[in-house]
PDB file of N, CA, C and O in Angstrom:
ATOM      1  N   MET A  27      -6.219 198.050 -28.110  1.00 91.00           N
ATOM      2  CA  MET A  27      -5.230 198.672 -27.764  1.00 91.00           C
ATOM      3  C   MET A  27      -4.707 199.007 -26.836  1.00 91.00           C
ATOM      4  O   MET A  27      -4.079 198.741 -25.708  1.00 91.00           O
ATOM      5  N   ALA A  28      -5.874 199.021 -25.771  1.00 93.00           N
ATOM      6  CA  ALA A  28      -5.851 198.820 -24.269  1.00 93.00           C
ATOM      7  C   ALA A  28      -5.209 197.575 -23.631  1.00 93.00           C
ATOM      8  O   ALA A  28      -4.495 197.833 -22.780  1.00 93.00           O
ATOM      9  N   ALA A  29      -5.547 196.639 -24.111  1.00 94.00           N
ATOM     10  CA  ALA A  29      -5.042 195.126 -24.370  1.00 94.00           C
ATOM     11  C   ALA A  29      -3.809 195.195 -23.906  1.00 94.00           C
ATOM     12  O   ALA A  29      -2.657 194.961 -22.849  1.00 94.00           O
ATOM     13  N   TYR A  30      -2.943 195.546 -25.026  1.00 95.00           N
ATOM     14  CA  TYR A  30      -1.463 195.191 -25.440  1.00 95.00           C
ATOM     15  C   TYR A  30      -1.186 196.234 -24.473  1.00 95.00           C
ATOM     16  O   TYR A  30       0.311 196.003 -23.934  1.00 95.00           O
ATOM     17  N   ARG A  31      -1.476 197.843 -24.360  1.00 95.00           N
ATOM     18  CA  ARG A  31      -0.743 198.735 -23.819  1.00 95.00           C
ATOM     19  C   ARG A  31      -1.140 198.074 -22.374  1.00 95.00           C
ATOM     20  O   ARG A  31       0.285 198.612 -21.369  1.00 95.00           O
ATOM     21  N   ILE A  32      -1.811 197.802 -21.895  1.00 96.00           N
ATOM     22  CA  ILE A  32      -1.562 196.891 -20.094  1.00 96.00           C
ATOM     23  C   ILE A  32      -0.538 195.981 -19.965  1.00 96.00           C
ATOM     24  O   ILE A  32      -0.121 196.046 -19.243  1.00 96.00           O
ATOM     25  N   ILE A  33      -1.161 195.103 -20.921  1.00 96.00           N
ATOM     26  CA  ILE A  33       0.562 193.953 -21.394  1.00 96.00           C
ATOM     27  C   ILE A  33       1.567 194.882 -21.013  1.00 96.00           C
ATOM     28  O   ILE A  33       2.709 194.409 -20.150  1.00 96.00           O
ATOM     29  N   GLN A  34       1.824 195.644 -21.832  1.00 96.00           N
ATOM     30  CA  GLN A  34       3.564 196.062 -22.113  1.00 96.00           C
ATOM     31  C   GLN A  34       3.491 197.013 -20.757  1.00 96.00           C
ATOM     32  O   GLN A  34       4.871 196.576 -19.597  1.00 96.00           O
ATOM     33  N   GLU A  35       2.744 197.179 -20.145  1.00 94.00           N
ATOM     34  CA  GLU A  35       2.870 198.248 -18.717  1.00 94.00           C
ATOM     35  C   GLU A  35       3.489 197.141 -18.199  1.00 94.00           C
ATOM     36  O   GLU A  35       4.004 197.450 -16.739  1.00 94.00           O
ATOM     37  N   SER A  36       2.832 196.651 -17.694  1.00 94.00           N
ATOM     38  CA  SER A  36       2.667 195.005 -16.273  1.00 94.00           C
ATOM     39  C   SER A  36       4.334 195.272 -17.298  1.00 94.00           C
ATOM     40  O   SER A  36       5.051 194.486 -15.937  1.00 94.00           O
ATOM     41  N   LEU A  37       4.521 194.341 -18.043  1.00 94.00           N
ATOM     42  CA  LEU A  37       5.400 193.691 -18.473  1.00 94.00           C
ATOM     43  C   LEU A  37       6.787 194.934 -17.955  1.00 94.00           C
ATOM     44  O   LEU A  37       7.808 194.384 -17.259  1.00 94.00           O
ATOM     45  N   THR A  38       7.067 195.691 -18.295  1.00 93.00           N
ATOM     46  CA  THR A  38       7.909 196.874 -18.049  1.00 93.00           C
ATOM     47  C   THR A  38       7.837 197.104 -16.475  1.00 93.00           C
ATOM     48  O   THR A  38       9.002 197.224 -16.036  1.00 93.00           O
ATOM     49  N   ASN A  39       6.777 197.369 -15.834  1.00 91.00           N
ATOM     50  CA  ASN A  39       6.660 197.240 -13.999  1.00 91.00           C
ATOM     51  C   ASN A  39       7.071 196.243 -13.686  1.00 91.00           C
ATOM     52  O   ASN A  39       8.652 196.179 -12.840  1.00 91.00           O
ATOM     53  N   ALA A  40       7.012 194.252 -14.223  1.00 91.00           N
ATOM     54  CA  ALA A  40       8.007 193.439 -13.638  1.00 91.00           C
ATOM     55  C   ALA A  40       9.865 193.975 -13.970  1.00 91.00           C
ATOM     56  O   ALA A  40      10.663 193.404 -12.978  1.00 91.00           O
ATOM     57  N   HIS A  41       9.695 194.299 -15.208  1.00 92.00           N
ATOM     58  CA  HIS A  41      11.497 193.927 -15.214  1.00 92.00           C
ATOM     59  C   HIS A  41      11.751 194.793 -14.323  1.00 92.00           C
ATOM     60  O   HIS A  41      13.063 195.290 -13.755  1.00 92.00           O
ATOM     61  N   GLU A  42      10.930 196.005 -14.315  1.00 91.00           N
ATOM     62  CA  GLU A  42      11.609 197.729 -12.985  1.00 91.00           C
ATOM     63  C   GLU A  42      11.416 196.914 -11.917  1.00 91.00           C
ATOM     64  O   GLU A  42      12.781 197.167 -10.890  1.00 91.00           O
ATOM     65  N   HIS A  43      10.596 195.885 -11.372  1.00 89.00           N
ATOM     66  CA  HIS A  43      10.503 195.973  -9.643  1.00 89.00           C
ATOM     67  C   HIS A  43      10.893 194.327  -9.759  1.00 89.00           C
ATOM     68  O   HIS A  43      11.086 194.286  -8.248  1.00 89.00           O
ATOM     69  N   ALA A  44      10.929 193.529 -10.583  1.00 86.00           N
ATOM     70  CA  ALA A  44      11.661 191.865 -10.227  1.00 86.00           C
ATOM     71  C   ALA A  44      12.663 191.615 -10.973  1.00 86.00           C
ATOM     72  O   ALA A  44      12.398 190.652 -11.697  1.00 86.00           O
ATOM     73  N   PRO A  45      13.719 192.753 -11.106  1.00 89.00           N
ATOM     74  CA  PRO A  45      14.551 192.194 -12.244  1.00 89.00           C
ATOM     75  C   PRO A  45      15.140 190.564 -12.702  1.00 89.00           C
ATOM     76  O   PRO A  45      15.266 190.440 -11.180  1.00 89.00           O
ATOM     77  N   GLY A  46      14.759 189.739 -13.401  1.00 89.00           N
ATOM     78  CA  GLY A  46      15.568 188.771 -13.056  1.00 89.00           C
ATOM     79  C   GLY A  46      14.614 187.578 -12.752  1.00 89.00           C
ATOM     80  O   GLY A  46      14.451 186.904 -13.058  1.00 89.00           O
ATOM     81  N   GLY A  47      13.490 187.948 -12.508  1.00 89.00           N
ATOM     82  CA  GLY A  47      12.156 186.962 -11.269  1.00 89.00           C
ATOM     83  C   GLY A  47      11.237 186.653 -12.793  1.00 89.00           C
ATOM     84  O   GLY A  47      11.509 187.205 -14.311  1.00 89.00           O
ATOM     85  N   ALA A  48      10.816 185.347 -12.534  1.00 93.00           N
ATOM     86  CA  ALA A  48      10.237 185.085 -12.941  1.00 93.00           C
ATOM     87  C   ALA A  48       9.005 185.931 -13.289  1.00 93.00           C
ATOM     88  O   ALA A  48       8.009 186.799 -12.658  1.00 93.00           O
ATOM     89  N   VAL A  49       8.171 185.766 -14.829  1.00 95.00           N
ATOM     90  CA  VAL A  49       6.728 186.904 -15.152  1.00 95.00           C
ATOM     91  C   VAL A  49       5.833 186.057 -15.662  1.00 95.00           C
ATOM     92  O   VAL A  49       6.435 185.005 -16.847  1.00 95.00           O
ATOM     93  N   ALA A  50       4.604 185.621 -15.933  1.00 96.00           N
ATOM     94  CA  ALA A  50       3.534 184.572 -16.575  1.00 96.00           C
ATOM     95  C   ALA A  50       2.251 186.156 -17.321  1.00 96.00           C
ATOM     96  O   ALA A  50       1.950 186.415 -15.930  1.00 96.00           O
ATOM     97  N   VAL A  51       2.303 185.541 -18.589  1.00 97.00           N
ATOM     98  CA  VAL A  51       1.068 186.387 -18.619  1.00 97.00           C
ATOM     99  C   VAL A  51       0.261 185.081 -19.754  1.00 97.00           C
ATOM    100  O   VAL A  51       0.873 184.520 -19.998  1.00 97.00           O
ATOM    101  N   ARG A  52      -0.767 185.706 -19.160  1.00 97.00           N
ATOM    102  CA  ARG A  52      -2.402 185.271 -19.648  1.00 97.00           C
ATOM    103  C   ARG A  52      -3.082 185.691 -20.104  1.00 97.00           C
ATOM    104  O   ARG A  52      -3.344 186.998 -19.320  1.00 97.00           O
ATOM    105  N   LEU A  53      -3.555 184.894 -21.088  1.00 96.00           N
ATOM    106  CA  LEU A  53      -4.840 186.230 -22.372  1.00 96.00           C
ATOM    107  C   LEU A  53      -5.714 185.214 -22.693  1.00 96.00           C
ATOM    108  O   LEU A  53      -4.967 184.341 -23.369  1.00 96.00           O
ATOM    109  N   ARG A  54      -6.887 185.696 -21.795  1.00 96.00           N
ATOM    110  CA  ARG A  54      -8.053 184.517 -22.353  1.00 96.00           C
ATOM    111  C   ARG A  54      -8.805 185.092 -23.307  1.00 96.00           C
ATOM    112  O   ARG A  54      -9.047 186.502 -23.059  1.00 96.00           O
ATOM    113  N   TYR A  55      -9.648 184.843 -24.474  1.00 92.00           N
ATOM    114  CA  TYR A  55     -10.579 185.408 -25.088  1.00 92.00           C
ATOM    115  C   TYR A  55     -11.608 184.085 -25.681  1.00 92.00           C
ATOM    116  O   TYR A  55     -11.586 182.898 -25.287  1.00 92.00           O
ATOM    117  N   ASP A  56     -12.851 185.102 -24.578  1.00 89.00           N
ATOM    118  CA  ASP A  56     -14.065 184.049 -25.042  1.00 89.00           C
ATOM    119  C   ASP A  56     -15.556 185.133 -25.500  1.00 89.00           C
ATOM    120  O   ASP A  56     -14.981 186.438 -25.584  1.00 89.00           O
ATOM    121  N   PRO A  57     -16.580 185.003 -25.845  1.00 88.00           N
ATOM    122  CA  PRO A  57     -17.465 185.641 -26.060  1.00 88.00           C
ATOM    123  C   PRO A  57     -17.624 186.825 -25.076  1.00 88.00           C
ATOM    124  O   PRO A  57     -18.025 187.710 -26.232  1.00 88.00           O
ATOM    125  N   GLU A  58     -17.128 186.813 -24.398  1.00 87.00           N
ATOM    126  CA  GLU A  58     -17.390 188.369 -23.297  1.00 87.00           C
ATOM    127  C   GLU A  58     -16.456 189.150 -22.932  1.00 87.00           C
ATOM    128  O   GLU A  58     -16.854 190.196 -22.906  1.00 87.00           O
ATOM    129  N   GLY A  59     -15.409 188.542 -23.890  1.00 94.00           N
ATOM    130  CA  GLY A  59     -14.221 189.532 -23.836  1.00 94.00           C
ATOM    131  C   GLY A  59     -13.092 188.976 -23.883  1.00 94.00           C
ATOM    132  O   GLY A  59     -12.695 187.821 -23.484  1.00 94.00           O
ATOM    133  N   VAL A  60     -12.194 189.892 -23.074  1.00 96.00           N
ATOM    134  CA  VAL A  60     -10.183 189.659 -23.296  1.00 96.00           C
ATOM    135  C   VAL A  60     -10.282 189.651 -21.488  1.00 96.00           C
ATOM    136  O   VAL A  60     -10.502 190.960 -21.043  1.00 96.00           O
ATOM    137  N   THR A  61      -9.451 188.226 -20.850  1.00 97.00           N
ATOM    138  CA  THR A  61      -9.002 188.822 -19.600  1.00 97.00           C
ATOM    139  C   THR A  61      -7.759 188.613 -19.846  1.00 97.00           C
ATOM    140  O   THR A  61      -6.480 187.722 -20.365  1.00 97.00           O
ATOM    141  N   ILE A  62      -6.734 189.368 -19.060  1.00 98.00           N
ATOM    142  CA  ILE A  62      -5.203 189.374 -18.571  1.00 98.00           C
ATOM    143  C   ILE A  62      -5.153 189.606 -17.653  1.00 98.00           C
ATOM    144  O   ILE A  62      -5.431 189.541 -16.692  1.00 98.00           O
ATOM    145  N   GLU A  63      -3.906 188.293 -17.130  1.00 97.00           N
ATOM    146  CA  GLU A  63      -3.633 188.541 -15.761  1.00 97.00           C
ATOM    147  C   GLU A  63      -1.680 188.369 -16.022  1.00 97.00           C
ATOM    148  O   GLU A  63      -1.584 187.604 -17.338  1.00 97.00           O
ATOM    149  N   VAL A  64      -0.988 189.382 -15.331  1.00 96.00           N
ATOM    150  CA  VAL A  64       0.141 189.357 -15.519  1.00 96.00           C
ATOM    151  C   VAL A  64       0.951 189.235 -14.552  1.00 96.00           C
ATOM    152  O   VAL A  64       0.096 190.092 -13.357  1.00 96.00           O
ATOM    153  N   ARG A  65       1.563 187.883 -13.929  1.00 96.00           N
ATOM    154  CA  ARG A  65       2.198 187.511 -13.218  1.00 96.00           C
ATOM    155  C   ARG A  65       3.845 187.590 -12.463  1.00 96.00           C
ATOM    156  O   ARG A  65       4.081 187.367 -13.594  1.00 96.00           O
ATOM    157  N   ASP A  66       3.949 188.475 -11.671  1.00 94.00           N
ATOM    158  CA  ASP A  66       5.686 188.197 -11.315  1.00 94.00           C
ATOM    159  C   ASP A  66       6.040 188.134 -10.120  1.00 94.00           C
ATOM    160  O   ASP A  66       5.262 187.575  -8.798  1.00 94.00           O
ATOM    161  N   ASP A  67       7.483 187.333  -9.957  1.00 92.00           N
ATOM    162  CA  ASP A  67       7.948 187.595  -8.099  1.00 92.00           C
ATOM    163  C   ASP A  67       8.149 188.839  -7.408  1.00 92.00           C
ATOM    164  O   ASP A  67       8.790 188.566  -6.773  1.00 92.00           O
ATOM    165  N   GLY A  68       7.961 189.959  -7.955  1.00 88.00           N
ATOM    166  CA  GLY A  68       8.382 191.015  -7.837  1.00 88.00           C
ATOM    167  C   GLY A  68       7.677 191.298  -6.156  1.00 88.00           C
ATOM    168  O   GLY A  68       6.585 191.166  -5.640  1.00 88.00           O
ATOM    169  N   PRO A  69       7.963 192.225  -5.767  1.00 88.00           N
ATOM    170  CA  PRO A  69       7.405 192.814  -4.408  1.00 88.00           C
ATOM    171  C   PRO A  69       6.201 193.875  -4.575  1.00 88.00           C
ATOM    172  O   PRO A  69       6.556 193.950  -5.687  1.00 88.00           O
ATOM    173  N   PRO A  70       5.542 193.791  -3.464  1.00 83.00           N
ATOM    174  CA  PRO A  70       3.961 194.945  -3.607  1.00 83.00           C
ATOM    175  C   PRO A  70       5.042 196.156  -4.029  1.00 83.00           C
ATOM    176  O   PRO A  70       6.001 197.028  -3.900  1.00 83.00           O
ATOM    177  N   ARG A  71       4.429 196.876  -4.318  1.00 84.00           N
ATOM    178  CA  ARG A  71       4.262 197.936  -5.573  1.00 84.00           C
ATOM    179  C   ARG A  71       3.256 199.109  -5.904  1.00 84.00           C
ATOM    180  O   ARG A  71       2.234 197.990  -5.762  1.00 84.00           O
ATOM    181  N   PRO A  72       2.932 200.003  -5.638  1.00 82.00           N
ATOM    182  CA  PRO A  72       2.049 200.822  -5.558  1.00 82.00           C
ATOM    183  C   PRO A  72       0.943 200.938  -7.278  1.00 82.00           C
ATOM    184  O   PRO A  72       1.884 200.625  -8.040  1.00 82.00           O
ATOM    185  N   GLU A  73       0.052 201.310  -7.129  1.00 73.00           N
ATOM    186  CA  GLU A  73      -0.628 200.493  -8.122  1.00 73.00           C
ATOM    187  C   GLU A  73      -0.718 201.685  -9.077  1.00 73.00           C
ATOM    188  O   GLU A  73       0.037 202.928  -9.050  1.00 73.00           O
ATOM    189  N   VAL A  74      -0.573 201.025 -10.595  1.00 81.00           N
ATOM    190  CA  VAL A  74      -0.367 202.460 -11.537  1.00 81.00           C
ATOM    191  C   VAL A  74      -1.393 202.565 -12.510  1.00 81.00           C
ATOM    192  O   VAL A  74      -2.491 202.323 -12.756  1.00 81.00           O
ATOM    193  N   VAL A  75      -2.563 203.374 -12.238  1.00 90.00           N
ATOM    194  CA  VAL A  75      -3.473 204.434 -12.270  1.00 90.00           C
ATOM    195  C   VAL A  75      -3.541 204.529 -13.862  1.00 90.00           C
ATOM    196  O   VAL A  75      -4.760 203.836 -14.095  1.00 90.00           O
ATOM    197  N   GLY A  76      -2.595 204.193 -14.753  1.00 91.00           N
ATOM    198  CA  GLY A  76      -2.951 204.611 -15.839  1.00 91.00           C
ATOM    199  C   GLY A  76      -3.759 203.163 -16.505  1.00 91.00           C
ATOM    200  O   GLY A  76      -4.171 203.422 -17.365  1.00 91.00           O
ATOM    201  N   MET A  77      -2.864 202.183 -15.718  1.00 94.00           N
ATOM    202  CA  MET A  77      -3.611 200.936 -16.556  1.00 94.00           C
ATOM    203  C   MET A  77      -4.823 200.374 -15.509  1.00 94.00           C
ATOM    204  O   MET A  77      -6.079 200.680 -17.186  1.00 94.00           O
ATOM    205  N   ARG A  78      -5.336 201.243 -14.875  1.00 95.00           N
ATOM    206  CA  ARG A  78      -6.775 201.226 -14.428  1.00 95.00           C
ATOM    207  C   ARG A  78      -7.755 202.075 -15.300  1.00 95.00           C
ATOM    208  O   ARG A  78      -8.663 201.250 -15.790  1.00 95.00           O
ATOM    209  N   GLU A  79      -6.842 203.099 -15.785  1.00 95.00           N
ATOM    210  CA  GLU A  79      -7.209 204.620 -16.488  1.00 95.00           C
ATOM    211  C   GLU A  79      -7.849 203.315 -17.924  1.00 95.00           C
ATOM    212  O   GLU A  79      -8.789 203.587 -18.464  1.00 95.00           O
ATOM    213  N   ARG A  80      -6.783 202.742 -18.549  1.00 95.00           N
ATOM    214  CA  ARG A  80      -7.025 202.170 -19.803  1.00 95.00           C
ATOM    215  C   ARG A  80      -8.189 201.467 -19.927  1.00 95.00           C
ATOM    216  O   ARG A  80      -9.064 201.237 -20.788  1.00 95.00           O
ATOM    217  N   ALA A  81      -8.203 200.726 -18.917  1.00 96.00           N
ATOM    218  CA  ALA A  81      -9.222 199.069 -18.205  1.00 96.00           C
ATOM    219  C   ALA A  81     -10.789 199.786 -18.470  1.00 96.00           C
ATOM    220  O   ALA A  81     -11.644 199.669 -19.295  1.00 96.00           O
ATOM    221  N   GLU A  82     -10.508 200.708 -17.868  1.00 96.00           N
ATOM    222  CA  GLU A  82     -11.882 201.812 -17.299  1.00 96.00           C
ATOM    223  C   GLU A  82     -12.380 202.320 -18.570  1.00 96.00           C
ATOM    224  O   GLU A  82     -13.937 202.501 -18.848  1.00 96.00           O
ATOM    225  N   SER A  83     -10.900 203.200 -19.359  1.00 95.00           N
ATOM    226  CA  SER A  83     -12.272 203.810 -20.612  1.00 95.00           C
ATOM    227  C   SER A  83     -12.879 203.122 -21.533  1.00 95.00           C
ATOM    228  O   SER A  83     -13.499 203.467 -22.463  1.00 95.00           O
ATOM    229  N   VAL A  84     -12.329 201.888 -21.762  1.00 95.00           N
ATOM    230  CA  VAL A  84     -12.989 200.423 -22.761  1.00 95.00           C
ATOM    231  C   VAL A  84     -14.436 199.531 -22.386  1.00 95.00           C
ATOM    232  O   VAL A  84     -14.516 198.682 -22.546  1.00 95.00           O
ATOM    233  N   GLY A  85     -14.921 200.353 -20.852  1.00 96.00           N
ATOM    234  CA  GLY A  85     -15.307 199.735 -20.299  1.00 96.00           C
ATOM    235  C   GLY A  85     -15.473 198.549 -18.971  1.00 96.00           C
ATOM    236  O   GLY A  85     -15.988 197.294 -19.236  1.00 96.00           O
ATOM    237  N   GLY A  86     -13.938 198.217 -19.039  1.00 97.00           N
ATOM    238  CA  GLY A  86     -13.245 196.998 -18.620  1.00 97.00           C
ATOM    239  C   GLY A  86     -13.444 197.508 -17.360  1.00 97.00           C
ATOM    240  O   GLY A  86     -13.320 198.165 -16.528  1.00 97.00           O
ATOM    241  N   VAL A  87     -12.581 196.332 -16.124  1.00 97.00           N
ATOM    242  CA  VAL A  87     -12.683 195.730 -14.809  1.00 97.00           C
ATOM    243  C   VAL A  87     -10.909 195.757 -14.558  1.00 97.00           C
ATOM    244  O   VAL A  87     -10.246 194.669 -15.529  1.00 97.00           O
ATOM    245  N   PHE A  88      -9.971 196.253 -13.718  1.00 97.00           N
ATOM    246  CA  PHE A  88      -8.685 195.999 -13.444  1.00 97.00           C
ATOM    247  C   PHE A  88      -8.603 196.072 -11.734  1.00 97.00           C
ATOM    248  O   PHE A  88      -9.239 196.363 -11.217  1.00 97.00           O
ATOM    249  N   SER A  89      -7.936 194.684 -11.407  1.00 96.00           N
ATOM    250  CA  SER A  89      -6.810 195.163 -10.032  1.00 96.00           C
ATOM    251  C   SER A  89      -5.350 194.442 -10.289  1.00 96.00           C
ATOM    252  O   SER A  89      -5.130 194.254 -11.719  1.00 96.00           O
ATOM    253  N   ALA A  90      -5.154 195.316  -9.283  1.00 95.00           N
ATOM    254  CA  ALA A  90      -3.490 194.879  -9.021  1.00 95.00           C
ATOM    255  C   ALA A  90      -3.410 195.180  -7.837  1.00 95.00           C
ATOM    256  O   ALA A  90      -4.165 195.436  -7.006  1.00 95.00           O
ATOM    257  N   GLY A  91      -2.026 193.726  -7.574  1.00 94.00           N
ATOM    258  CA  GLY A  91      -2.002 193.812  -5.978  1.00 94.00           C
ATOM    259  C   GLY A  91      -0.662 192.315  -5.975  1.00 94.00           C
ATOM    260  O   GLY A  91      -0.966 191.806  -6.791  1.00 94.00           O
ATOM    261  N   PRO A  92      -0.796 192.616  -4.472  1.00 94.00           N
ATOM    262  CA  PRO A  92       0.075 191.213  -3.834  1.00 94.00           C
ATOM    263  C   PRO A  92      -0.638 190.115  -4.585  1.00 94.00           C
ATOM    264  O   PRO A  92      -1.752 190.041  -4.067  1.00 94.00           O
ATOM    265  N   ARG A  93       0.433 188.752  -4.647  1.00 92.00           N
ATOM    266  CA  ARG A  93      -0.086 187.681  -4.916  1.00 92.00           C
ATOM    267  C   ARG A  93      -0.374 186.647  -3.681  1.00 92.00           C
ATOM    268  O   ARG A  93       0.940 186.975  -2.596  1.00 92.00           O
ATOM    269  N   PRO A  94      -1.092 185.900  -3.123  1.00 90.00           N
ATOM    270  CA  PRO A  94      -0.761 184.865  -2.220  1.00 90.00           C
ATOM    271  C   PRO A  94       0.433 184.091  -1.905  1.00 90.00           C
ATOM    272  O   PRO A  94       0.514 183.698  -3.384  1.00 90.00           O
ATOM    273  N   GLY A  95       1.414 183.623  -1.163  1.00 88.00           N
ATOM    274  CA  GLY A  95       2.733 183.538  -1.207  1.00 88.00           C
ATOM    275  C   GLY A  95       3.385 183.939  -1.491  1.00 88.00           C
ATOM    276  O   GLY A  95       4.774 183.628  -2.039  1.00 88.00           O
ATOM    277  N   GLY A  96       3.396 185.311  -2.242  1.00 90.00           N
ATOM    278  CA  GLY A  96       4.420 186.585  -2.460  1.00 90.00           C
ATOM    279  C   GLY A  96       4.202 186.607  -4.197  1.00 90.00           C
ATOM    280  O   GLY A  96       3.528 186.132  -5.265  1.00 90.00           O
ATOM    281  N   GLY A  97       5.100 187.868  -4.758  1.00 93.00           N
ATOM    282  CA  GLY A  97       4.348 188.322  -5.764  1.00 93.00           C
ATOM    283  C   GLY A  97       3.500 189.547  -6.384  1.00 93.00           C
ATOM    284  O   GLY A  97       3.199 190.070  -5.226  1.00 93.00           O
ATOM    285  N   TRP A  98       3.214 189.079  -7.366  1.00 94.00           N
ATOM    286  CA  TRP A  98       2.314 190.757  -7.801  1.00 94.00           C
ATOM    287  C   TRP A  98       1.601 190.198  -8.961  1.00 94.00           C
ATOM    288  O   TRP A  98       1.995 189.433 -10.088  1.00 94.00           O
ATOM    289  N   LEU A  99       0.063 191.008  -8.521  1.00 96.00           N
ATOM    290  CA  LEU A  99      -0.889 189.819 -10.318  1.00 96.00           C
ATOM    291  C   LEU A  99      -1.434 191.401 -10.340  1.00 96.00           C
ATOM    292  O   LEU A  99      -2.139 192.482  -9.567  1.00 96.00           O
ATOM    293  N   VAL A 100      -1.978 191.250 -11.290  1.00 96.00           N
ATOM    294  CA  VAL A 100      -2.042 192.259 -12.706  1.00 96.00           C
ATOM    295  C   VAL A 100      -3.543 191.478 -13.608  1.00 96.00           C
ATOM    296  O   VAL A 100      -2.663 190.685 -13.716  1.00 96.00           O
ATOM    297  N   ARG A 101      -4.493 191.962 -13.373  1.00 97.00           N
ATOM    298  CA  ARG A 101      -5.680 191.552 -14.279  1.00 97.00           C
ATOM    299  C   ARG A 101      -6.226 192.787 -14.251  1.00 97.00           C
ATOM    300  O   ARG A 101      -6.957 193.508 -13.695  1.00 97.00           O
ATOM    301  N   ALA A 102      -6.787 192.363 -15.674  1.00 98.00           N
ATOM    302  CA  ALA A 102      -7.337 193.168 -16.286  1.00 98.00           C
ATOM    303  C   ALA A 102      -8.351 192.189 -17.372  1.00 98.00           C
ATOM    304  O   ALA A 102      -8.387 191.675 -17.834  1.00 98.00           O
ATOM    305  N   GLU A 103      -9.797 192.550 -17.378  1.00 97.00           N
ATOM    306  CA  GLU A 103     -11.069 192.167 -18.291  1.00 97.00           C
ATOM    307  C   GLU A 103     -11.869 192.792 -19.008  1.00 97.00           C
ATOM    308  O   GLU A 103     -12.284 194.326 -18.205  1.00 97.00           O
ATOM    309  N   LEU A 104     -11.244 192.591 -20.058  1.00 97.00           N
ATOM    310  CA  LEU A 104     -12.226 193.776 -20.966  1.00 97.00           C
ATOM    311  C   LEU A 104     -12.820 193.568 -21.977  1.00 97.00           C
ATOM    312  O   LEU A 104     -12.748 191.796 -22.865  1.00 97.00           O
ATOM    313  N   PRO A 105     -14.223 194.056 -22.573  1.00 95.00           N
ATOM    314  CA  PRO A 105     -14.809 193.720 -22.824  1.00 95.00           C
ATOM    315  C   PRO A 105     -14.616 193.767 -24.162  1.00 95.00           C
ATOM    316  O   PRO A 105     -13.939 194.623 -25.143  1.00 95.00           O
ATOM    317  N   ALA A 106     -14.399 192.898 -25.029  1.00 82.00           N
ATOM    318  CA  ALA A 106     -14.663 192.519 -26.639  1.00 82.00           C
ATOM    319  C   ALA A 106     -15.350 191.372 -27.420  1.00 82.00           C
ATOM    320  O   ALA A 106     -14.772 190.404 -27.852  1.00 82.00           O
ATOM    321  N   PRO A 107     -16.991 191.852 -27.968  1.00 67.00           N
ATOM    322  CA  PRO A 107     -17.383 191.049 -28.023  1.00 67.00           C
ATOM    323  C   PRO A 107     -17.496 191.041 -29.594  1.00 67.00           C
ATOM    324  O   PRO A 107     -16.370 191.499 -30.291  1.00 67.00           O
ATOM    325  N   GLU A 108     -17.243 189.245 -29.992  1.00 63.00           N
ATOM    326  CA  GLU A 108     -17.032 188.946 -31.390  1.00 63.00           C
ATOM    327  C   GLU A 108     -17.450 189.970 -32.216  1.00 63.00           C
ATOM    328  O   GLU A 108     -16.570 190.092 -33.664  1.00 63.00           O
ATOM    329  N   GLU A 109     -18.760 190.079 -32.541  1.00 59.00           N
ATOM    330  CA  GLU A 109     -19.050 190.904 -33.458  1.00 59.00           C
ATOM    331  C   GLU A 109     -18.081 192.453 -33.583  1.00 59.00           C
ATOM    332  O   GLU A 109     -18.432 192.758 -34.260  1.00 59.00           O
ATOM    333  N   GLU A 110     -17.914 192.768 -32.414  1.00 54.00           N
ATOM    334  CA  GLU A 110     -17.258 194.238 -32.316  1.00 54.00           C
ATOM    335  C   GLU A 110     -15.689 193.617 -32.418  1.00 54.00           C
ATOM    336  O   GLU A 110     -14.788 194.979 -33.298  1.00 54.00           O
ATOM    337  N   ALA A 111     -15.152 192.955 -32.966  1.00 49.00           N
ATOM    338  CA  ALA A 111     -13.904 192.669 -33.019  1.00 49.00           C
ATOM    339  C   ALA A 111     -13.154 192.691 -34.639  1.00 49.00           C
ATOM    340  O   ALA A 111     -14.361 192.559 -35.688  1.00 49.00           O
ATOM    341  N   GLY A 112     -12.179 193.742 -35.010  1.00 51.00           N
ATOM    342  CA  GLY A 112     -12.338 193.740 -36.474  1.00 51.00           C
ATOM    343  C   GLY A 112     -11.083 193.954 -36.506  1.00 51.00           C
ATOM    344  O   GLY A 112      -9.814 193.898 -37.240  1.00 51.00           O
TER     345      GLY A 112
END
C-alpha cells in the first residue's frame, strides 16, 4: 500500500507542478524489496512529508529533489521480502 500511495502522490504532484510535462515511473522488485522512481520535467518544489513518512513507516528510505539537468525525482526503497509478500 505504501508503494501505491507514493506513486499516486508523485503523479498528482507532477500533474500539479509540471502540467503536460513528461513523467516516467520506474518500479523494480528484487529479493530485497521494491524501488520506486518517479521522474518529471517540473520545477523544484518543497518535499511532501507524507511520502517520506509512508516510506519510513514500513522501514524504507525516501528521497526527493531536483534532477541534474532539470526536473524532479522521487525515489523510495521499500523492504518487501518475497516470503512476506502475499
